[in-house]
Amino acid sequence: MAKTAGKIIAWVIVILLLAGAAFGYYKFFWVFSDGTKTGELNSLTYTGYIWKTYEGEMILSGYGAKGSVNGSVQSKIFKFSVADKEVAEQLQQLTGQRVTVHYKEYKGALPWRGYERAIVDTIDNSEPATEPNNRLPIDASAEQVFL
């Protein structure tokens, strides 16, 4: 009877360890989302108490916010971490510019990888931010068109 109870306890422990490993893989290592985002790079900082990581913010802009007047402009902040030091150094040089980055998003964050779930791994494109003098003039006499 003692041998059988010991085997059952051993199997329960093995099953719990495998379930914990599967959950840990799903939460921290399985890529949930993979894509690109384009926006103005607002900031990139090197921060942390124990594990120093690169944390950044991009301002994403778009048209037609839900629940607002047609043609209105909306913006959203995309927060991300950078695990690769070389990519972070390139991004530091591009602060204030329009940048397209490739990122991978995980279901959870690891402290040594960064505080955010989105991890930027490459820079796809960059261009200077639009200067106010280079924007198209607004014609006040033109008829307002709603789409």
Coordinates of N, CA and C in Angstrom, one line a residue:
M1 N 0.8 -1.2 0.0 CA 0.0 0.0 0.0 C 0.9 1.3 0.0
A2 N 2.0 1.2 0.7 CA 2.9 2.4 0.8 C 3.6 2.6 -0.5
K3 N 3.9 1.6 -1.3 CA 4.5 1.7 -2.6 C 3.5 2.4 -3.6
T4 N 2.3 2.0 -3.5 CA 1.2 2.6 -4.4 C 1.0 4.0 -4.1
A5 N 1.0 4.4 -2.9 CA 0.8 5.8 -2.5 C 2.0 6.7 -2.9
G6 N 3.2 6.1 -2.8 CA 4.4 6.8 -3.2 C 4.4 7.0 -4.7
K7 N 3.9 6.0 -5.5 CA 3.9 6.2 -7.0 C 2.9 7.2 -7.4
I8 N 1.7 7.2 -6.7 CA 0.7 8.2 -7.0 C 1.2 9.6 -6.7
I9 N 1.8 9.8 -5.6 CA 2.4 11.1 -5.2 C 3.5 11.6 -6.2
A10 N 4.3 10.6 -6.7 CA 5.3 10.9 -7.6 C 4.7 11.3 -9.0
W11 N 3.7 10.6 -9.4 CA 3.0 11.0 -10.7 C 2.3 12.3 -10.6
V12 N 1.7 12.6 -9.4 CA 1.0 13.9 -9.3 C 2.1 15.0 -9.3
I13 N 3.2 14.8 -8.7 CA 4.3 15.9 -8.7 C 4.8 16.1 -10.2
V14 N 5.0 15.0 -10.9 CA 5.5 15.1 -12.3 C 4.5 15.8 -13.1
I15 N 3.2 15.5 -13.0 CA 2.1 16.2 -13.8 C 2.1 17.6 -13.4
L16 N 2.2 18.0 -12.1 CA 2.2 19.4 -11.7 C 3.4 20.1 -12.3
L17 N 4.5 19.5 -12.3 CA 5.7 20.1 -12.9 C 5.6 20.4 -14.4
L18 N 5.0 19.4 -15.1 CA 4.8 19.5 -16.5 C 3.8 20.6 -16.8
A19 N 2.7 20.7 -16.0 CA 1.7 21.7 -16.2 C 2.3 23.1 -15.9
G20 N 3.1 23.2 -14.9 CA 3.8 24.5 -14.6 C 4.7 24.9 -15.7
A21 N 5.5 23.9 -16.2 CA 6.4 24.2 -17.3 C 5.7 24.7 -18.6
A22 N 4.6 24.0 -18.9 CA 3.7 24.4 -20.1 C 3.1 25.8 -19.9
F23 N 2.6 26.1 -18.7 CA 2.1 27.4 -18.4 C 3.2 28.5 -18.5
G24 N 4.3 28.2 -17.9 CA 5.4 29.2 -18.0 C 5.9 29.4 -19.4
Y25 N 5.9 28.4 -20.3 CA 6.3 28.6 -21.7 C 5.2 29.4 -22.4
Y26 N 4.0 29.1 -22.1 CA 2.9 29.9 -22.8 C 2.9 31.3 -22.3
K27 N 3.1 31.6 -21.1 CA 3.0 32.9 -20.5 C 4.2 33.8 -20.9
F28 N 5.4 33.2 -20.9 CA 6.6 34.1 -21.0 C 7.5 33.8 -22.3
F29 N 7.3 32.8 -23.0 CA 8.2 32.5 -24.1 C 7.4 32.3 -25.5
W30 N 6.1 32.0 -25.4 CA 5.3 31.8 -26.7 C 5.0 33.2 -27.2
V31 N 5.3 33.4 -28.5 CA 5.0 34.7 -29.1 C 3.5 34.8 -29.4
F32 N 2.8 35.7 -28.7 CA 1.4 35.9 -28.9 C 1.1 36.8 -30.2
S33 N 1.9 37.8 -30.4 CA 1.7 38.7 -31.5 C 3.1 39.1 -32.1
D34 N 3.1 39.2 -33.4 CA 4.3 39.5 -34.1 C 4.0 40.5 -35.3
G35 N 4.6 41.7 -35.2 CA 4.2 42.7 -36.3 C 5.1 43.9 -36.2
T36 N 4.6 45.0 -36.9 CA 5.3 46.2 -37.0 C 4.4 47.4 -36.6
K37 N 5.0 48.4 -36.1 CA 4.3 49.6 -35.7 C 5.1 50.8 -36.2
T38 N 4.4 51.9 -36.6 CA 5.1 53.1 -37.0 C 4.6 54.2 -36.2
G39 N 5.5 55.1 -35.8 CA 5.1 56.2 -35.0 C 6.3 57.1 -34.7
E40 N 6.1 58.2 -34.0 CA 7.2 59.0 -33.6 C 7.8 58.5 -32.3
L41 N 9.1 58.2 -32.3 CA 9.7 57.7 -31.1 C 9.8 58.8 -30.1
N42 N 9.1 58.7 -29.0 CA 9.0 59.7 -27.9 C 10.2 59.6 -26.9
S43 N 10.5 58.4 -26.4 CA 11.6 58.3 -25.5 C 12.1 56.9 -25.4
L44 N 13.3 56.8 -25.0 CA 14.0 55.5 -24.7 C 14.9 55.6 -23.5
T45 N 14.6 54.9 -22.5 CA 15.4 55.0 -21.3 C 16.0 53.7 -20.9
Y46 N 17.1 53.8 -20.1 CA 17.8 52.6 -19.6 C 17.5 52.6 -18.1
T47 N 16.6 51.7 -17.6 CA 16.1 51.8 -16.3 C 16.0 50.4 -15.6
G48 N 15.9 50.4 -14.3 CA 15.7 49.2 -13.5 C 16.5 49.2 -12.3
Y49 N 15.9 48.4 -11.3 CA 16.6 48.3 -10.0 C 17.7 47.2 -10.0
I50 N 17.3 46.0 -10.4 CA 18.3 44.9 -10.4 C 18.7 44.7 -11.8
W51 N 17.7 44.4 -12.7 CA 18.0 44.2 -14.1 C 17.7 45.5 -14.9
K52 N 18.8 46.1 -15.4 CA 18.6 47.3 -16.2 C 18.1 46.9 -17.6
T53 N 17.1 47.5 -18.1 CA 16.5 47.3 -19.4 C 16.2 48.6 -20.1
Y54 N 16.1 48.5 -21.4 CA 15.7 49.6 -22.2 C 14.2 49.7 -22.4
E55 N 13.6 50.8 -22.0 CA 12.1 50.9 -22.1 C 11.8 52.1 -23.0
G56 N 10.9 52.0 -23.9 CA 10.6 53.1 -24.8 C 9.1 53.3 -25.0
E57 N 8.8 54.5 -25.6 CA 7.5 54.9 -26.0 C 7.4 55.5 -27.4
M58 N 6.4 55.1 -28.1 CA 6.2 55.7 -29.5 C 4.8 56.2 -29.5
I59 N 4.6 57.4 -30.2 CA 3.3 57.9 -30.3 C 2.8 57.5 -31.7
L60 N 1.7 56.7 -31.7 CA 1.1 56.2 -32.9 C -0.1 57.2 -33.2
S61 N -0.2 57.6 -34.4 CA -1.3 58.5 -34.7 C -2.2 57.9 -35.8
G62 N -3.4 58.3 -35.8 CA -4.4 57.7 -36.8 C -5.6 58.6 -37.0
Y63 N -6.5 58.3 -37.8 CA -7.7 59.1 -38.1 C -8.9 58.3 -37.7
G64 N -9.9 59.1 -37.3 CA -11.3 58.5 -37.1 C -11.4 57.7 -35.8
A65 N -11.2 58.4 -34.7 CA -11.4 57.8 -33.4 C -12.9 57.4 -33.2
K66 N -13.1 56.3 -32.6 CA -14.5 55.9 -32.4 C -15.2 56.9 -31.4
G67 N -16.4 57.2 -31.7 CA -17.2 58.0 -30.8 C -16.9 59.5 -30.9
S68 N -16.1 59.9 -31.9 CA -15.8 61.3 -32.1 C -16.3 61.8 -33.4
V69 N -16.0 63.1 -33.7 CA -16.5 63.7 -35.0 C -15.7 63.0 -36.1
N70 N -16.3 62.8 -37.2 CA -15.6 62.2 -38.4 C -14.4 63.1 -38.8
G71 N -13.4 62.4 -39.1 CA -12.1 63.1 -39.6 C -11.2 63.5 -38.5
S72 N -11.6 63.2 -37.2 CA -10.7 63.6 -36.1 C -9.5 62.8 -36.0
V73 N -8.5 63.3 -35.4 CA -7.2 62.6 -35.2 C -7.1 62.0 -33.8
Q74 N -6.6 60.8 -33.8 CA -6.4 60.1 -32.5 C -5.0 59.7 -32.4
S75 N -4.5 59.6 -31.2 CA -3.1 59.1 -31.0 C -3.1 58.1 -29.9
K76 N -2.2 57.2 -29.9 CA -2.1 56.2 -28.9 C -0.6 56.0 -28.6
I77 N -0.3 55.7 -27.4 CA 1.1 55.5 -27.0 C 1.4 54.0 -27.0
F78 N 2.4 53.6 -27.7 CA 2.9 52.2 -27.7 C 4.1 52.1 -26.8
K79 N 4.0 51.3 -25.7 CA 5.1 51.1 -24.8 C 5.8 49.8 -25.1
F80 N 7.1 49.8 -25.1 CA 7.8 48.6 -25.5 C 9.1 48.5 -24.7
S81 N 9.7 47.3 -24.7 CA 11.1 47.1 -24.2 C 12.0 46.7 -25.3
V82 N 13.3 46.9 -25.2 CA 14.3 46.4 -26.1 C 15.3 45.5 -25.4
A83 N 15.4 44.3 -25.9 CA 16.3 43.4 -25.2 C 17.7 43.5 -25.8
D84 N 17.9 43.9 -27.1 CA 19.2 43.9 -27.7 C 19.8 45.3 -27.6
K85 N 21.0 45.4 -27.0 CA 21.7 46.6 -26.8 C 21.9 47.4 -28.1
E86 N 22.3 46.7 -29.1 CA 22.6 47.4 -30.4 C 21.3 48.1 -31.0
V87 N 20.2 47.4 -30.9 CA 19.0 48.0 -31.4 C 18.6 49.2 -30.5
A88 N 18.8 49.1 -29.2 CA 18.5 50.2 -28.3 C 19.4 51.4 -28.6
E89 N 20.7 51.2 -28.9 CA 21.6 52.3 -29.2 C 21.1 53.0 -30.5
Q90 N 20.7 52.2 -31.5 CA 20.2 52.8 -32.8 C 18.9 53.6 -32.5
L91 N 18.0 53.1 -31.7 CA 16.8 53.8 -31.3 C 17.1 55.1 -30.6
Q92 N 18.1 55.1 -29.7 CA 18.4 56.4 -29.0 C 18.8 57.5 -30.0
Q93 N 19.4 57.1 -31.1 CA 19.8 58.1 -32.1 C 18.6 58.6 -32.9
L94 N 17.5 57.9 -32.9 CA 16.3 58.2 -33.6 C 15.2 58.9 -32.8
T95 N 15.5 59.2 -31.6 CA 14.4 59.8 -30.7 C 13.9 61.1 -31.4
G96 N 12.6 61.2 -31.5 CA 12.0 62.4 -32.1 C 11.7 62.2 -33.6
Q97 N 12.1 61.1 -34.1 CA 11.9 60.8 -35.6 C 10.8 59.8 -35.7
R98 N 10.2 59.7 -36.9 CA 9.2 58.7 -37.3 C 9.9 57.4 -37.6
V99 N 9.5 56.3 -36.9 CA 10.3 55.1 -36.9 C 9.3 53.9 -37.1
T100 N 9.7 52.9 -37.9 CA 8.9 51.7 -38.0 C 9.7 50.6 -37.4
V101 N 9.1 49.9 -36.4 CA 9.9 48.9 -35.6 C 9.1 47.6 -35.8
H102 N 9.9 46.5 -35.7 CA 9.3 45.2 -35.6 C 9.3 44.7 -34.2
Y103 N 8.2 44.1 -33.7 CA 8.2 43.7 -32.3 C 7.5 42.3 -32.2
K104 N 7.8 41.7 -31.1 CA 7.1 40.5 -30.7 C 6.5 40.7 -29.3
E105 N 5.2 40.3 -29.2 CA 4.5 40.5 -28.0 C 4.2 39.2 -27.3
Y106 N 4.5 39.1 -26.0 CA 4.3 37.9 -25.2 C 3.2 38.1 -24.2
K107 N 2.7 37.1 -23.6 CA 1.6 37.2 -22.7 C 2.0 37.7 -21.3
G108 N 3.3 37.7 -21.0 CA 3.8 38.2 -19.8 C 5.2 38.7 -19.9
A109 N 5.6 39.6 -19.0 CA 7.0 40.2 -19.0 C 7.9 39.5 -18.1
L110 N 9.1 39.4 -18.5 CA 10.2 38.9 -17.6 C 11.1 40.1 -17.2
P111 N 11.5 40.2 -15.9 CA 12.2 41.4 -15.5 C 13.5 41.6 -16.2
W112 N 14.2 40.5 -16.7 CA 15.5 40.7 -17.3 C 15.3 41.0 -18.8
R113 N 14.1 40.8 -19.3 CA 13.8 41.1 -20.8 C 13.2 42.4 -20.9
G114 N 12.6 43.0 -19.9 CA 12.0 44.3 -19.9 C 10.7 44.3 -19.2
Y115 N 10.2 45.5 -18.9 CA 8.9 45.7 -18.1 C 7.7 45.5 -19.0
E116 N 7.8 45.7 -20.3 CA 6.6 45.6 -21.2 C 6.6 44.2 -21.8
R117 N 5.3 43.9 -22.3 CA 5.1 42.6 -23.0 C 5.6 42.7 -24.4
A118 N 5.7 43.9 -25.0 CA 6.1 44.0 -26.4 C 7.6 44.3 -26.4
I119 N 8.3 43.4 -27.2 CA 9.8 43.5 -27.2 C 10.2 43.9 -28.7
V120 N 10.8 45.1 -28.9 CA 11.2 45.5 -30.2 C 12.6 44.8 -30.5
D121 N 12.6 44.1 -31.7 CA 13.9 43.4 -32.0 C 14.6 44.0 -33.2
T122 N 13.9 44.7 -34.1 CA 14.6 45.4 -35.2 C 13.9 46.7 -35.6
I123 N 14.7 47.5 -36.3 CA 14.2 48.8 -36.8 C 14.0 48.6 -38.3
D124 N 12.8 48.8 -38.8 CA 12.6 48.6 -40.2 C 12.8 49.8 -41.1
N125 N 12.5 51.0 -40.5 CA 12.6 52.2 -41.3 C 12.6 53.4 -40.4
S126 N 13.2 54.5 -40.8 CA 13.1 55.7 -40.0 C 13.1 56.9 -40.9
E127 N 12.5 58.0 -40.5 CA 12.5 59.2 -41.3 C 12.3 60.4 -40.3
P128 N 12.7 61.6 -40.7 CA 12.5 62.7 -39.8 C 11.1 63.0 -39.5
A129 N 10.7 63.4 -38.3 CA 9.3 63.8 -38.0 C 8.9 65.0 -38.9
T130 N 7.7 65.1 -39.2 CA 7.2 66.2 -40.0 C 7.3 67.5 -39.3
E131 N 8.0 68.5 -39.8 CA 8.1 69.8 -39.2 C 6.8 70.6 -39.4
P132 N 6.5 71.5 -38.5 CA 5.2 72.2 -38.7 C 5.2 73.1 -40.0
N133 N 6.4 73.5 -40.4 CA 6.5 74.4 -41.6 C 6.2 73.5 -42.9
N134 N 6.4 72.2 -42.8 CA 6.3 71.4 -44.0 C 4.9 70.8 -44.2
R135 N 4.0 71.1 -43.2 CA 2.6 70.6 -43.3 C 1.8 71.4 -44.3
L136 N 0.8 70.7 -44.9 CA -0.1 71.4 -45.9 C -0.9 72.5 -45.2
P137 N -1.0 73.6 -45.9 CA -1.8 74.7 -45.3 C -3.3 74.4 -45.2
I138 N -4.0 74.9 -44.2 CA -5.4 74.7 -44.0 C -6.1 75.8 -44.7
D139 N -7.0 75.4 -45.6 CA -7.8 76.4 -46.4 C -9.1 76.6 -45.6
A140 N -9.3 77.8 -45.0 CA -10.5 78.1 -44.2 C -11.7 78.3 -45.0
S141 N -11.5 78.7 -46.3 CA -12.6 79.0 -47.2 C -13.1 77.7 -47.8
A142 N -12.4 76.6 -47.7 CA -12.8 75.4 -48.3 C -14.0 74.8 -47.6
E143 N -14.8 74.1 -48.3 CA -16.0 73.4 -47.7 C -15.5 72.2 -46.9
Q144 N -16.1 72.0 -45.6 CA -15.7 70.9 -44.8 C -16.4 69.6 -45.3
V145 N -15.6 68.6 -45.6 CA -16.2 67.3 -46.1 C -16.2 66.3 -45.0
F146 N -17.3 65.6 -44.8 CA -17.4 64.5 -43.9 C -17.4 63.2 -44.7
L147 N -16.6 62.3 -44.3 CA -16.6 61.0 -45.0 C -17.5 60.0 -44.3

